[in-house]
mmCIF file of C-alpha atoms in Angstrom:
data_model
loop_
_atom_site.group_PDB
_atom_site.id
_atom_site.type_symbol
_atom_site.label_atom_id
_atom_site.label_comp_id
_atom_site.label_asym_id
_atom_site.label_seq_id
_atom_site.Cartn_x
_atom_site.Cartn_y
_atom_site.Cartn_z
ATOM 1 C CA ALA G 1 -21.304 73.304 -1.444
ATOM 2 C CA GLN G 2 -22.411 73.829 -4.740
ATOM 3 C CA SER G 3 -20.799 74.395 -8.102
ATOM 4 C CA VAL G 4 -21.949 74.675 -11.397
ATOM 5 C CA THR G 5 -20.007 73.110 -14.831
ATOM 6 C CA GLN G 6 -19.941 74.570 -18.278
ATOM 7 C CA PRO G 7 -18.142 71.659 -20.408
ATOM 8 C CA ASP G 8 -17.803 73.950 -23.308
ATOM 9 C CA ILE G 9 -15.006 76.963 -23.257
ATOM 10 C CA HIS G 10 -16.097 77.525 -26.823
ATOM 11 C CA ILE G 11 -18.746 76.489 -29.563
ATOM 12 C CA THR G 12 -18.716 77.667 -33.091
ATOM 13 C CA VAL G 13 -22.052 77.188 -34.931
ATOM 14 C CA SER G 14 -23.041 78.106 -38.553
ATOM 15 C CA GLU G 15 -25.790 80.619 -38.783
ATOM 16 C CA GLY G 16 -29.431 79.131 -38.893
ATOM 17 C CA ALA G 17 -27.978 75.892 -37.063
ATOM 18 C CA SER G 18 -29.064 74.860 -34.109
ATOM 19 C CA LEU G 19 -27.470 74.937 -30.529
ATOM 20 C CA GLU G 20 -27.014 73.170 -27.160
ATOM 21 C CA LEU G 21 -25.295 75.051 -24.312
ATOM 22 C CA ARG G 22 -24.317 72.532 -21.534
ATOM 23 C CA CYS G 23 -24.807 73.219 -17.790
ATOM 24 C CA ASN G 24 -24.141 70.480 -14.901
ATOM 25 C CA TYR G 25 -24.651 71.589 -11.350
ATOM 26 C CA SER G 26 -23.876 70.101 -8.081
ATOM 27 C CA TYR G 27 -26.083 70.677 -5.075
ATOM 28 C CA GLY G 28 -27.819 69.006 -2.492
ATOM 29 C CA ALA G 29 -31.124 69.737 -2.899
ATOM 30 C CA THR G 30 -33.498 71.403 -5.812
ATOM 31 C CA PRO G 31 -31.673 74.390 -6.767
ATOM 32 C CA TYR G 32 -32.832 77.266 -8.737
ATOM 33 C CA LEU G 33 -31.047 77.582 -12.058
ATOM 34 C CA PHE G 34 -30.666 80.829 -14.378
ATOM 35 C CA TRP G 35 -28.680 81.062 -17.867
ATOM 36 C CA TYR G 36 -27.436 84.708 -18.603
ATOM 37 C CA VAL G 37 -26.194 86.218 -21.958
ATOM 38 C CA GLN G 38 -23.315 88.693 -22.135
ATOM 39 C CA SER G 39 -22.740 90.160 -25.320
ATOM 40 C CA PRO G 40 -19.265 91.796 -25.878
ATOM 41 C CA GLY G 41 -18.711 94.941 -23.611
ATOM 42 C CA GLN G 42 -21.929 94.688 -22.326
ATOM 43 C CA GLY G 43 -23.497 93.709 -18.818
ATOM 44 C CA LEU G 44 -25.281 90.300 -17.951
ATOM 45 C CA GLN G 45 -29.003 89.817 -19.278
ATOM 46 C CA LEU G 46 -31.349 87.246 -17.778
ATOM 47 C CA LEU G 47 -32.501 84.483 -20.711
ATOM 48 C CA LEU G 48 -34.409 82.739 -18.458
ATOM 49 C CA LYS G 49 -35.063 80.771 -15.363
ATOM 50 C CA TYR G 50 -36.152 77.684 -13.641
ATOM 51 C CA PHE G 51 -37.597 77.555 -10.205
ATOM 52 C CA SER G 52 -40.153 74.696 -10.131
ATOM 53 C CA GLY G 53 -43.172 73.444 -12.159
ATOM 54 C CA ASP G 54 -42.437 72.515 -15.909
ATOM 55 C CA THR G 55 -39.285 71.094 -16.675
ATOM 56 C CA LEU G 56 -38.863 72.913 -20.133
ATOM 57 C CA VAL G 57 -38.662 76.718 -19.907
ATOM 58 C CA GLN G 58 -38.937 79.346 -22.338
ATOM 59 C CA GLY G 59 -37.030 82.284 -22.430
ATOM 60 C CA ILE G 60 -36.382 85.119 -24.583
ATOM 61 C CA LYS G 61 -34.874 85.552 -28.140
ATOM 62 C CA GLY G 62 -36.005 82.232 -28.902
ATOM 63 C CA PHE G 63 -33.794 80.175 -26.352
ATOM 64 C CA GLU G 64 -35.439 77.162 -23.911
ATOM 65 C CA ALA G 65 -33.636 75.385 -21.363
ATOM 66 C CA GLU G 66 -34.529 71.781 -20.152
ATOM 67 C CA PHE G 67 -34.024 70.949 -16.195
ATOM 68 C CA LYS G 68 -33.140 67.290 -15.987
ATOM 69 C CA ARG G 69 -32.981 66.131 -12.373
ATOM 70 C CA SER G 70 -31.726 63.161 -13.086
ATOM 71 C CA GLN G 71 -28.692 64.361 -14.951
ATOM 72 C CA SER G 72 -28.206 67.375 -12.803
ATOM 73 C CA SER G 73 -28.236 69.515 -16.140
ATOM 74 C CA PHE G 74 -29.799 72.602 -17.284
ATOM 75 C CA ASN G 75 -29.012 72.958 -21.092
ATOM 76 C CA LEU G 76 -29.879 75.724 -23.007
ATOM 77 C CA ARG G 77 -30.766 75.444 -26.643
ATOM 78 C CA LYS G 78 -31.968 77.174 -29.702
ATOM 79 C CA PRO G 79 -33.269 75.864 -32.927
ATOM 80 C CA SER G 80 -31.898 78.094 -35.258
ATOM 81 C CA VAL G 81 -29.163 80.741 -34.129
ATOM 82 C CA HIS G 82 -28.826 84.188 -35.450
ATOM 83 C CA TRP G 83 -25.787 86.214 -36.102
ATOM 84 C CA SER G 84 -26.434 88.274 -32.772
ATOM 85 C CA ASP G 85 -26.435 85.459 -30.379
ATOM 86 C CA ALA G 86 -22.990 85.320 -30.521
ATOM 87 C CA ALA G 87 -22.105 86.815 -27.176
ATOM 88 C CA GLU G 88 -20.701 84.836 -23.522
ATOM 89 C CA TYR G 89 -23.292 82.392 -21.887
ATOM 90 C CA PHE G 90 -23.474 82.061 -17.972
ATOM 91 C CA CYS G 91 -25.304 79.328 -16.264
ATOM 92 C CA ALA G 92 -25.994 80.102 -12.417
ATOM 93 C CA VAL G 93 -27.546 78.239 -9.655
ATOM 94 C CA GLY G 94 -28.956 79.694 -6.493
ATOM 95 C CA PRO G 95 -29.432 77.872 -3.217
ATOM 96 C CA TYR G 96 -32.420 76.367 -1.486
ATOM 97 C CA LEU G 97 -31.709 77.894 1.768
ATOM 98 C CA SER G 98 -30.586 76.217 4.752
ATOM 99 C CA ASN G 99 -30.159 78.018 8.157
ATOM 100 C CA PHE G 100 -26.532 78.355 7.450
ATOM 101 C CA GLY G 101 -27.127 79.799 4.105
ATOM 102 C CA ASN G 102 -27.782 82.836 2.029
ATOM 103 C CA GLU G 103 -28.857 83.552 -1.175
ATOM 104 C CA LYS G 104 -25.593 83.902 -3.009
ATOM 105 C CA LEU G 105 -25.818 82.918 -6.884
ATOM 106 C CA THR G 106 -22.774 80.353 -8.157
ATOM 107 C CA PHE G 107 -21.700 80.980 -11.795
ATOM 108 C CA GLY G 108 -20.456 78.510 -14.378
ATOM 109 C CA THR G 109 -17.272 79.380 -15.909
ATOM 110 C CA GLY G 110 -18.992 80.724 -19.262
ATOM 111 C CA THR G 111 -19.274 79.548 -22.921
ATOM 112 C CA ARG G 112 -18.385 81.540 -25.949
ATOM 113 C CA LEU G 113 -20.696 81.267 -28.903
ATOM 114 C CA THR G 114 -19.390 82.177 -32.082
ATOM 115 C CA ILE G 115 -21.502 82.020 -35.526
ATOM 116 C CA ILE G 116 -20.334 81.704 -38.803
ATOM 117 C CA PRO G 117 -22.123 82.614 -41.948
ATOM 118 C CA ASP K 1 -39.221 97.135 -16.699
ATOM 119 C CA THR K 2 -36.133 95.259 -15.496
ATOM 120 C CA GLU K 3 -33.458 98.187 -15.540
ATOM 121 C CA VAL K 4 -30.398 98.716 -13.486
ATOM 122 C CA THR K 5 -28.521 102.100 -14.551
ATOM 123 C CA GLN K 6 -24.778 102.437 -13.834
ATOM 124 C CA THR K 7 -22.708 105.459 -14.622
ATOM 125 C CA PRO K 8 -20.216 106.137 -16.090
ATOM 126 C CA LYS K 9 -19.686 103.415 -18.387
ATOM 127 C CA HIS K 10 -15.966 103.971 -18.786
ATOM 128 C CA LEU K 11 -13.710 105.163 -16.158
ATOM 129 C CA VAL K 12 -9.984 105.784 -16.275
ATOM 130 C CA MET K 13 -8.339 106.877 -13.008
ATOM 131 C CA GLY K 14 -4.734 107.259 -11.722
ATOM 132 C CA MET K 15 -3.439 105.035 -8.860
ATOM 133 C CA THR K 16 -3.749 108.312 -6.461
ATOM 134 C CA ASN K 17 -7.212 109.324 -7.665
ATOM 135 C CA LYS K 18 -10.582 109.045 -5.834
ATOM 136 C CA LYS K 19 -13.423 108.365 -7.851
ATOM 137 C CA SER K 20 -17.007 106.854 -7.449
ATOM 138 C CA LEU K 21 -19.106 104.279 -9.719
ATOM 139 C CA LYS K 22 -22.787 104.411 -9.408
ATOM 140 C CA CYS K 23 -25.835 102.886 -9.757
ATOM 141 C CA GLU K 24 -29.765 103.090 -9.888
ATOM 142 C CA GLN K 25 -32.939 100.728 -10.091
ATOM 143 C CA HIS K 26 -36.291 101.883 -9.692
ATOM 144 C CA MET K 27 -38.106 98.381 -9.756
ATOM 145 C CA GLY K 28 -38.389 98.871 -5.776
ATOM 146 C CA HIS K 29 -36.011 96.036 -5.181
ATOM 147 C CA ARG K 30 -34.435 95.958 -1.673
ATOM 148 C CA ALA K 31 -31.263 93.964 -2.150
ATOM 149 C CA MET K 32 -28.541 95.616 -4.671
ATOM 150 C CA TYR K 33 -24.920 94.285 -5.458
ATOM 151 C CA TRP K 34 -21.608 94.683 -6.826
ATOM 152 C CA TYR K 35 -19.935 92.374 -8.829
ATOM 153 C CA LYS K 36 -16.068 92.726 -10.759
ATOM 154 C CA GLN K 37 -15.567 90.499 -13.460
ATOM 155 C CA LYS K 38 -12.290 90.079 -15.313
ATOM 156 C CA ALA K 39 -12.142 89.487 -18.986
ATOM 157 C CA LYS K 40 -13.125 86.124 -19.985
ATOM 158 C CA LYS K 41 -14.219 84.841 -16.393
ATOM 159 C CA PRO K 42 -18.143 84.915 -14.620
ATOM 160 C CA PRO K 43 -18.705 88.005 -12.226
ATOM 161 C CA GLU K 44 -17.583 87.408 -9.045
ATOM 162 C CA LEU K 45 -19.390 88.657 -6.044
ATOM 163 C CA MET K 46 -18.085 91.882 -4.023
ATOM 164 C CA PHE K 47 -21.062 93.378 -1.625
ATOM 165 C CA VAL K 48 -24.506 92.606 -1.038
ATOM 166 C CA TYR K 49 -26.975 95.181 0.429
ATOM 167 C CA SER K 50 -30.148 94.442 1.762
ATOM 168 C CA TYR K 51 -32.723 96.760 2.877
ATOM 169 C CA GLU K 52 -30.002 99.275 2.606
ATOM 170 C CA LYS K 53 -27.443 97.500 5.195
ATOM 171 C CA LEU K 54 -24.427 95.543 4.222
ATOM 172 C CA SER K 55 -25.373 91.936 4.521
ATOM 173 C CA ILE K 56 -21.926 90.556 2.672
ATOM 174 C CA ASN K 57 -18.407 91.836 2.102
ATOM 175 C CA GLU K 58 -16.549 89.166 0.399
ATOM 176 C CA SER K 59 -13.364 89.918 1.798
ATOM 177 C CA VAL K 60 -12.896 93.033 -0.566
ATOM 178 C CA PRO K 61 -9.802 95.387 -0.007
ATOM 179 C CA SER K 62 -10.932 98.556 1.753
ATOM 180 C CA ARG K 63 -10.076 100.729 -1.124
ATOM 181 C CA PHE K 64 -13.178 99.620 -2.634
ATOM 182 C CA SER K 65 -16.156 101.221 -0.097
ATOM 183 C CA PRO K 66 -19.663 100.477 -0.848
ATOM 184 C CA GLU K 67 -22.315 103.081 0.083
ATOM 185 C CA CYS K 68 -26.471 102.403 -0.058
ATOM 186 C CA PRO K 69 -27.783 106.129 0.268
ATOM 187 C CA ASN K 70 -31.240 104.622 -0.452
ATOM 188 C CA SER K 71 -33.085 101.696 -1.463
ATOM 189 C CA SER K 72 -32.624 103.060 -5.436
ATOM 190 C CA LEU K 73 -28.869 104.004 -5.359
ATOM 191 C CA LEU K 74 -25.713 102.232 -4.729
ATOM 192 C CA ASN K 75 -22.324 103.573 -4.852
ATOM 193 C CA LEU K 76 -18.790 102.063 -4.952
ATOM 194 C CA HIS K 77 -16.396 104.655 -3.813
ATOM 195 C CA LEU K 78 -12.463 103.715 -5.428
ATOM 196 C CA HIS K 79 -9.482 105.195 -3.555
ATOM 197 C CA ALA K 80 -5.881 104.186 -4.266
ATOM 198 C CA LEU K 81 -6.515 101.437 -6.820
ATOM 199 C CA GLN K 82 -4.228 99.065 -8.146
ATOM 200 C CA PRO K 83 -4.058 98.433 -12.337
ATOM 201 C CA GLU K 84 -5.223 94.821 -11.305
ATOM 202 C CA ASP K 85 -8.415 96.569 -9.968
ATOM 203 C CA SER K 86 -9.144 97.253 -13.528
ATOM 204 C CA ALA K 87 -12.070 95.156 -14.783
ATOM 205 C CA LEU K 88 -15.627 95.547 -15.434
ATOM 206 C CA TYR K 89 -17.911 96.628 -12.314
ATOM 207 C CA LEU K 90 -21.269 95.094 -12.334
ATOM 208 C CA CYS K 91 -23.993 96.337 -10.413
ATOM 209 C CA ALA K 92 -27.030 94.338 -9.841
ATOM 210 C CA SER K 93 -30.431 94.035 -7.978
ATOM 211 C CA SER K 94 -33.361 91.703 -6.928
ATOM 212 C CA GLN K 95 -36.234 92.074 -4.966
ATOM 213 C CA GLU K 96 -34.742 90.695 -1.751
ATOM 214 C CA PHE K 97 -31.474 89.234 -0.435
ATOM 215 C CA ARG K 98 -32.603 85.909 2.100
ATOM 216 C CA THR K 99 -30.639 84.007 4.779
ATOM 217 C CA GLY K 100 -31.553 81.318 6.834
ATOM 218 C CA ALA K 101 -34.508 78.196 6.102
ATOM 219 C CA THR K 102 -36.635 80.236 3.565
ATOM 220 C CA ARG K 103 -37.035 78.697 0.062
ATOM 221 C CA SER K 104 -36.358 81.616 -2.377
ATOM 222 C CA GLY K 105 -36.342 81.859 -5.838
ATOM 223 C CA ASN K 106 -35.109 85.329 -6.250
ATOM 224 C CA THR K 107 -33.966 86.862 -9.841
ATOM 225 C CA ILE K 108 -30.541 88.898 -9.685
ATOM 226 C CA TYR K 109 -31.067 91.645 -12.626
ATOM 227 C CA PHE K 110 -27.723 93.217 -14.167
ATOM 228 C CA GLY K 111 -26.889 96.595 -15.293
ATOM 229 C CA GLU K 112 -24.388 97.275 -18.321
ATOM 230 C CA GLY K 113 -21.302 97.642 -16.173
ATOM 231 C CA SER K 114 -18.697 100.519 -15.643
ATOM 232 C CA TRP K 115 -15.313 99.623 -17.324
ATOM 233 C CA LEU K 116 -12.684 100.638 -15.313
ATOM 234 C CA THR K 117 -8.893 101.331 -16.124
ATOM 235 C CA VAL K 118 -6.502 101.912 -13.488
ATOM 236 C CA VAL K 119 -3.353 103.379 -14.814
#
């Protein structure tokens, strides 16, 4: 079964500093990987996704993520955070379908990002 | 335009009430989803509709009743809920929801959610 681990429950970063949020997945084949962001009281917004091709993907709001197959990771990065980036970040994996599978997303438990002035 | 619209944004209901949550998308997507999210937790899948037919029910109690009147609309009818059902209910959509030996790459787009409080 597929699984997603976000090892950091809560991260605090100073405004203007760089950010890296970790995501590790477990899956038997090449997964499809997503990062979503959820601001307080809001729904989930898609930041970026990886399906195939270039392992460094660019997303909205200046975020990027790198797929590393050897490390089963898909870490999210931003060179300089803004106070508006404070939110909950979810990594998710979608399956390469098998005869017995279906297209359900598996979410990590989330990382809460706090920005300090 | 990747917009999924949900109404109402906030709903307070008693345990004997009947109410509905509504969701609409105009992206031509043929799969629609209901998720439930408790505070500080990831979303949990409840139902999936594919081409207006119920494809997945994740063993959700019958006091939650989904309905897909057409390819753009998705409702969640609520009846005799419990206080522990209070949560953020998220609607989502994607181009398709596939099963079987087909490589996919489907992206799911979420709405802003409906905050439900059961008193």
